[in-house]
One Martini backbone bead per residue (centre of mass of N, CA, C, O) as a GRO file, in nm:
protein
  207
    1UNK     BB    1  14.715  -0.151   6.270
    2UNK     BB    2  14.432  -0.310   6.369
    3UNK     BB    3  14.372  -0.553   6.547
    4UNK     BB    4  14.106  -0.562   6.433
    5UNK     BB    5  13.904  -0.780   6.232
    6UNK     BB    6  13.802  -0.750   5.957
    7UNK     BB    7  13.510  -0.785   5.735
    8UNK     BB    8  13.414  -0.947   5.463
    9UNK     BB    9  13.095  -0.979   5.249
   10UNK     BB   10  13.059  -1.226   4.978
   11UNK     BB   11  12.832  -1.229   4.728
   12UNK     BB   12  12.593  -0.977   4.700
   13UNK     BB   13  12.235  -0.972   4.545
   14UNK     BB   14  11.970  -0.922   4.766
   15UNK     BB   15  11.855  -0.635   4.887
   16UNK     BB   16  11.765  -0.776   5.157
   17UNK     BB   17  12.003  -0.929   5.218
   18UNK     BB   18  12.189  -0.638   5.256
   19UNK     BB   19  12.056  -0.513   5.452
   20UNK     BB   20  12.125  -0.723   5.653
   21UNK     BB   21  12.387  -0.743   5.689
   22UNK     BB   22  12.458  -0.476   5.736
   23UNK     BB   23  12.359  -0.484   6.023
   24UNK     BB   24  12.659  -0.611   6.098
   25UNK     BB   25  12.873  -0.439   6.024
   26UNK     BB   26  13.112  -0.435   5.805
   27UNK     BB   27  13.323  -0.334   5.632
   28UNK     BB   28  13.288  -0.527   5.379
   29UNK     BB   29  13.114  -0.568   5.076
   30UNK     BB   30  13.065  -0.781   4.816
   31UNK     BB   31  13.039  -0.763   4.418
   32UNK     BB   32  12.999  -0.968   4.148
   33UNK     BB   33  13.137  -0.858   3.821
   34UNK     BB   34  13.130  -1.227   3.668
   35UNK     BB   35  12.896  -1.372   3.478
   36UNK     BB   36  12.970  -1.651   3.577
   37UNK     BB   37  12.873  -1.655   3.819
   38UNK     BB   38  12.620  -1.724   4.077
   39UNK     BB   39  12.725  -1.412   4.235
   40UNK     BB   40  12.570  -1.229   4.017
   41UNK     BB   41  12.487  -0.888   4.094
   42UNK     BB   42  12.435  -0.696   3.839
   43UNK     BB   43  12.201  -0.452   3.951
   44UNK     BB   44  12.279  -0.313   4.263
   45UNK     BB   45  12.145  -0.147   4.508
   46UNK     BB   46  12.392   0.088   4.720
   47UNK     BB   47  12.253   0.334   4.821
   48UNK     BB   48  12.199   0.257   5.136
   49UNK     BB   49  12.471   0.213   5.200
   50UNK     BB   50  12.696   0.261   5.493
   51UNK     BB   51  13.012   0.462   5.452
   52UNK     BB   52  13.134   0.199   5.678
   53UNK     BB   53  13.125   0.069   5.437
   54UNK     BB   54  13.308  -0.097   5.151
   55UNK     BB   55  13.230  -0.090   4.832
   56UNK     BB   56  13.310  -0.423   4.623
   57UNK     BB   57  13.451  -0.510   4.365
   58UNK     BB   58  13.433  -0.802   4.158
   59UNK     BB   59  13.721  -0.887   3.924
   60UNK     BB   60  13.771  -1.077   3.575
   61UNK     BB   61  13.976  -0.946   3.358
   62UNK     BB   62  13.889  -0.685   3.317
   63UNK     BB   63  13.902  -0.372   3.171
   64UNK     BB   64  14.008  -0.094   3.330
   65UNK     BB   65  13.762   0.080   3.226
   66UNK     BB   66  13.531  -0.110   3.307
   67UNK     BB   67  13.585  -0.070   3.617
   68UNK     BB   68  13.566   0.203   3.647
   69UNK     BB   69  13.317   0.245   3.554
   70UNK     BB   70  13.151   0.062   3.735
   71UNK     BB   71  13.236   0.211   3.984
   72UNK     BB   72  13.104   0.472   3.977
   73UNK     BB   73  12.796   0.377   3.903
   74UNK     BB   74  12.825   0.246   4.257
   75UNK     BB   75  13.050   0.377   4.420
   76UNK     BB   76  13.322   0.235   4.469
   77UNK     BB   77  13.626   0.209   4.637
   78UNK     BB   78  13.665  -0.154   4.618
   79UNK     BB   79  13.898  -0.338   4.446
   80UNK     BB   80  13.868  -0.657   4.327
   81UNK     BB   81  14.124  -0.901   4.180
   82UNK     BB   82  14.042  -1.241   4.042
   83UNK     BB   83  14.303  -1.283   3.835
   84UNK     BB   84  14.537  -1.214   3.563
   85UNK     BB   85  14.643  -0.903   3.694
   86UNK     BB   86  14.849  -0.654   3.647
   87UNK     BB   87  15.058  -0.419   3.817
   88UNK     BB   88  14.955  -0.228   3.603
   89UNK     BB   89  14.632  -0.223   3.676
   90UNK     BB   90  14.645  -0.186   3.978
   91UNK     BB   91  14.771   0.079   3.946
   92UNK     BB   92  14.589   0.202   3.722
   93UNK     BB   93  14.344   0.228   3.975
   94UNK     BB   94  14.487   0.325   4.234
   95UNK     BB   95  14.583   0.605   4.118
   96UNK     BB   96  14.218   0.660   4.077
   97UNK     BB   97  14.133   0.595   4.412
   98UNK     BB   98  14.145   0.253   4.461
   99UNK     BB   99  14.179   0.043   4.644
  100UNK     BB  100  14.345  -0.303   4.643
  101UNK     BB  101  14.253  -0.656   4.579
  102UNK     BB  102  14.463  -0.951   4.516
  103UNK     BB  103  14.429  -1.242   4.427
  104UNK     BB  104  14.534  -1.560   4.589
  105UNK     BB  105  14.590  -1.869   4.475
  106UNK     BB  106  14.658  -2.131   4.760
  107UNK     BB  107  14.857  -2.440   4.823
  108UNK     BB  108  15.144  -2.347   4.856
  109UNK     BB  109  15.441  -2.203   5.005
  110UNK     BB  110  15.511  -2.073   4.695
  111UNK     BB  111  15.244  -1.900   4.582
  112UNK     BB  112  15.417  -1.648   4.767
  113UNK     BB  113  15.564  -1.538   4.478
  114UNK     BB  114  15.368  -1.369   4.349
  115UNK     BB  115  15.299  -1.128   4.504
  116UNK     BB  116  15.525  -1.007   4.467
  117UNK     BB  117  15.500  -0.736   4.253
  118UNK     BB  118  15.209  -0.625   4.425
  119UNK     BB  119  15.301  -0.465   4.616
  120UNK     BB  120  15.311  -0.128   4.507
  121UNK     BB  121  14.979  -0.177   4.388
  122UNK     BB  122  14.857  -0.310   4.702
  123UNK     BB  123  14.682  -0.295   4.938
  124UNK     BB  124  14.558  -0.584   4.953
  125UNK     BB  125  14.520  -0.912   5.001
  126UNK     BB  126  14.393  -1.256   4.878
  127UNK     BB  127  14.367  -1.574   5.036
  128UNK     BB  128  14.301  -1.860   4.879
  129UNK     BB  129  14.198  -2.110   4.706
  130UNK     BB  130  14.291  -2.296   4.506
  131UNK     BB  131  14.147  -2.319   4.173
  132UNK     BB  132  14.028  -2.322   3.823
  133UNK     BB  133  13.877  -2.119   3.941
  134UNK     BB  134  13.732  -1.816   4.097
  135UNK     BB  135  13.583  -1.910   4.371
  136UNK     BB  136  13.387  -2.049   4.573
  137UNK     BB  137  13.461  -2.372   4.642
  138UNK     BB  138  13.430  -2.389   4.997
  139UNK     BB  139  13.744  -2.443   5.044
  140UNK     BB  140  14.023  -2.511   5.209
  141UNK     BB  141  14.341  -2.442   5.337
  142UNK     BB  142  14.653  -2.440   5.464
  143UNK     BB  143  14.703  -2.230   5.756
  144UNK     BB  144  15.018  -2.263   5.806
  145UNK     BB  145  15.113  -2.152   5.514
  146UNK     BB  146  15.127  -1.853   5.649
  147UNK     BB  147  15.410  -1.840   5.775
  148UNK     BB  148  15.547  -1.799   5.489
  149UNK     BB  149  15.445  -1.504   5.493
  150UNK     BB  150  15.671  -1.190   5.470
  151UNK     BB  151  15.539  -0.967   5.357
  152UNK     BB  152  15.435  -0.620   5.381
  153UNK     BB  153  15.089  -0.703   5.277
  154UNK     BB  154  14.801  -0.706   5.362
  155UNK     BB  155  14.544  -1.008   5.448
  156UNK     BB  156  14.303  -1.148   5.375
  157UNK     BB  157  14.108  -1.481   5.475
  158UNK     BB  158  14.009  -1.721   5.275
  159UNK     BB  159  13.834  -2.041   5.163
  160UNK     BB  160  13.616  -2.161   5.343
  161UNK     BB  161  13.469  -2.042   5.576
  162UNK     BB  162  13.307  -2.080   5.855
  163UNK     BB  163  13.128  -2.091   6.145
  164UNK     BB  164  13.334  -2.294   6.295
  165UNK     BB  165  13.639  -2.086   6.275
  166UNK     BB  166  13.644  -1.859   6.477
  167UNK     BB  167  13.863  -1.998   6.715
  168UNK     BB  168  14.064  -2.070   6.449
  169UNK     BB  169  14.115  -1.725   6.369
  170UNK     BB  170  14.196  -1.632   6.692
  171UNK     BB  171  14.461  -1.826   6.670
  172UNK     BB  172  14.612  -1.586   6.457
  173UNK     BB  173  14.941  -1.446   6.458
  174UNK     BB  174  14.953  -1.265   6.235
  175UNK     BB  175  15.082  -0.947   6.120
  176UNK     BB  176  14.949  -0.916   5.821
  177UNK     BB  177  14.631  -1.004   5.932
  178UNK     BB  178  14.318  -0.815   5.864
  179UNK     BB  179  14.139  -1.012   5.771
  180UNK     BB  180  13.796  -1.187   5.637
  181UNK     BB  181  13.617  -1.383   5.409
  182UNK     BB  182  13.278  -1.423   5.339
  183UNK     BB  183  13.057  -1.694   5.221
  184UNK     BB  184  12.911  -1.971   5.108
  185UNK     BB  185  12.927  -2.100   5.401
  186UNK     BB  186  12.678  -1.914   5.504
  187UNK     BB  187  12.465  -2.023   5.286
  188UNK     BB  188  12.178  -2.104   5.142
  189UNK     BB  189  12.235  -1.977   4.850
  190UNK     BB  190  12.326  -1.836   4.597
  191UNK     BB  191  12.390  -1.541   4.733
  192UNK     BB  192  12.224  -1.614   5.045
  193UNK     BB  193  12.264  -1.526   5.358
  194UNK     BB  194  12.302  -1.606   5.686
  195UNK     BB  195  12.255  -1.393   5.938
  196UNK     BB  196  12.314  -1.564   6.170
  197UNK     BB  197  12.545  -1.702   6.121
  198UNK     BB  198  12.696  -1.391   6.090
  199UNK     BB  199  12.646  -1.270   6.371
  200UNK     BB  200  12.788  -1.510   6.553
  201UNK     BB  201  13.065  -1.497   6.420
  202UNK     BB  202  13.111  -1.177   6.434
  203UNK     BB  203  13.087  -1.176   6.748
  204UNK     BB  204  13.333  -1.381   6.806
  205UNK     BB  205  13.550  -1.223   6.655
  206UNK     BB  206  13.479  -0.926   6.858
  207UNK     BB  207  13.489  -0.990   7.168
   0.00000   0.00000   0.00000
């Protein structure tokens, strides 16, 4: 596994800031296809997006020919899923051809029980802030209880990063810490990146 932090950059919805942000090269950009969310990606043209980025598509509770269908559709490499999907779900995505993150709500160094089902069946989990919603909270949880997680598939680091983070998660030396997902503390307006501040973080945390 590569020492460098991955990034990935989610709930992305119009064209030109999808342009600006690709120039960012972040290994990740997510779109959400979960139409209760305000960072409902619609229909985004994704045809000019860059190999190098790995198109993923963020799903809750759908239903896995469904999710097959829409990544076909867009061309998705890489399925988030975040909601309540069972380890056979992620299964037969994943042996379909799909890169695989699960996400779970963190609250409590406990939490991280639920995971066990899912290490043979998912590339990435995703730990996010617990709350009654699917994520988007703006909240961070406390990444302390990360040393709690022993185990052995790498993990993006999500639930409220904000501009202000980047050098207490470079102080982050979890063995299977992958990336980083970044959202909403970035934006001007649901789903709308401001591109300064993502290039800021961006840079100090590849410096």
């Amino acid at each position: 596994m590569s020492n460098r932090l991955k990034i990935k950059v989610c709930g992305m919805r119009k064209a030109e800031n999808i342009a600006a942000v690709a120039e960012l090269e972040p290994e990740y950009m997510g779109f959400i296809f979960y139409r209760p969310s305000p960072r409902y990606a619609g229909s985004p043209d994704l045809s000019a997006l860059p190999a190098t980025i790995r198109k993923t598509g963020v799903f809750v509770d759908t239903p896995p020919d469904e999710i097959a269908d829409t990544a076909r559709h867009y061309g998705l490499q890489t399925l988030q899923l975040h909601g309540s999907e069972t380890p056979g779900t992620c299964r037969k995505l994943r042996e379909a051809g799909y890169e695989i993150i699960k996400a779970f709500g963190i609250e409590t160094a406990e939490d991280f029980a639920r995971t066990a089902g899912y290490t043979a069946c998912c590339d990435l989990f995703l730990f996010d802030t617990r709350t009654p919603g699917h994520g988007g909270s703006g909240r961070r949880f406390d990444w302390r209880i990360l040393e709690a997680y022993t185990g052995k598939t790498p993990f993006l680091l999500s639930g409220g990063i904000s501009p202000a983070d980047a050098d207490e998660i470079l102080t982050l030396n979890h063995p299977m810490l992958y990336g980083i997902d970044l959202n909403s503390r970035f934006e001007t307006e649901a789903g709308l990146k401001n591109t300064e501040s993502l290039e800021h973080f961006i840079k100090t945390i590849r410096s």
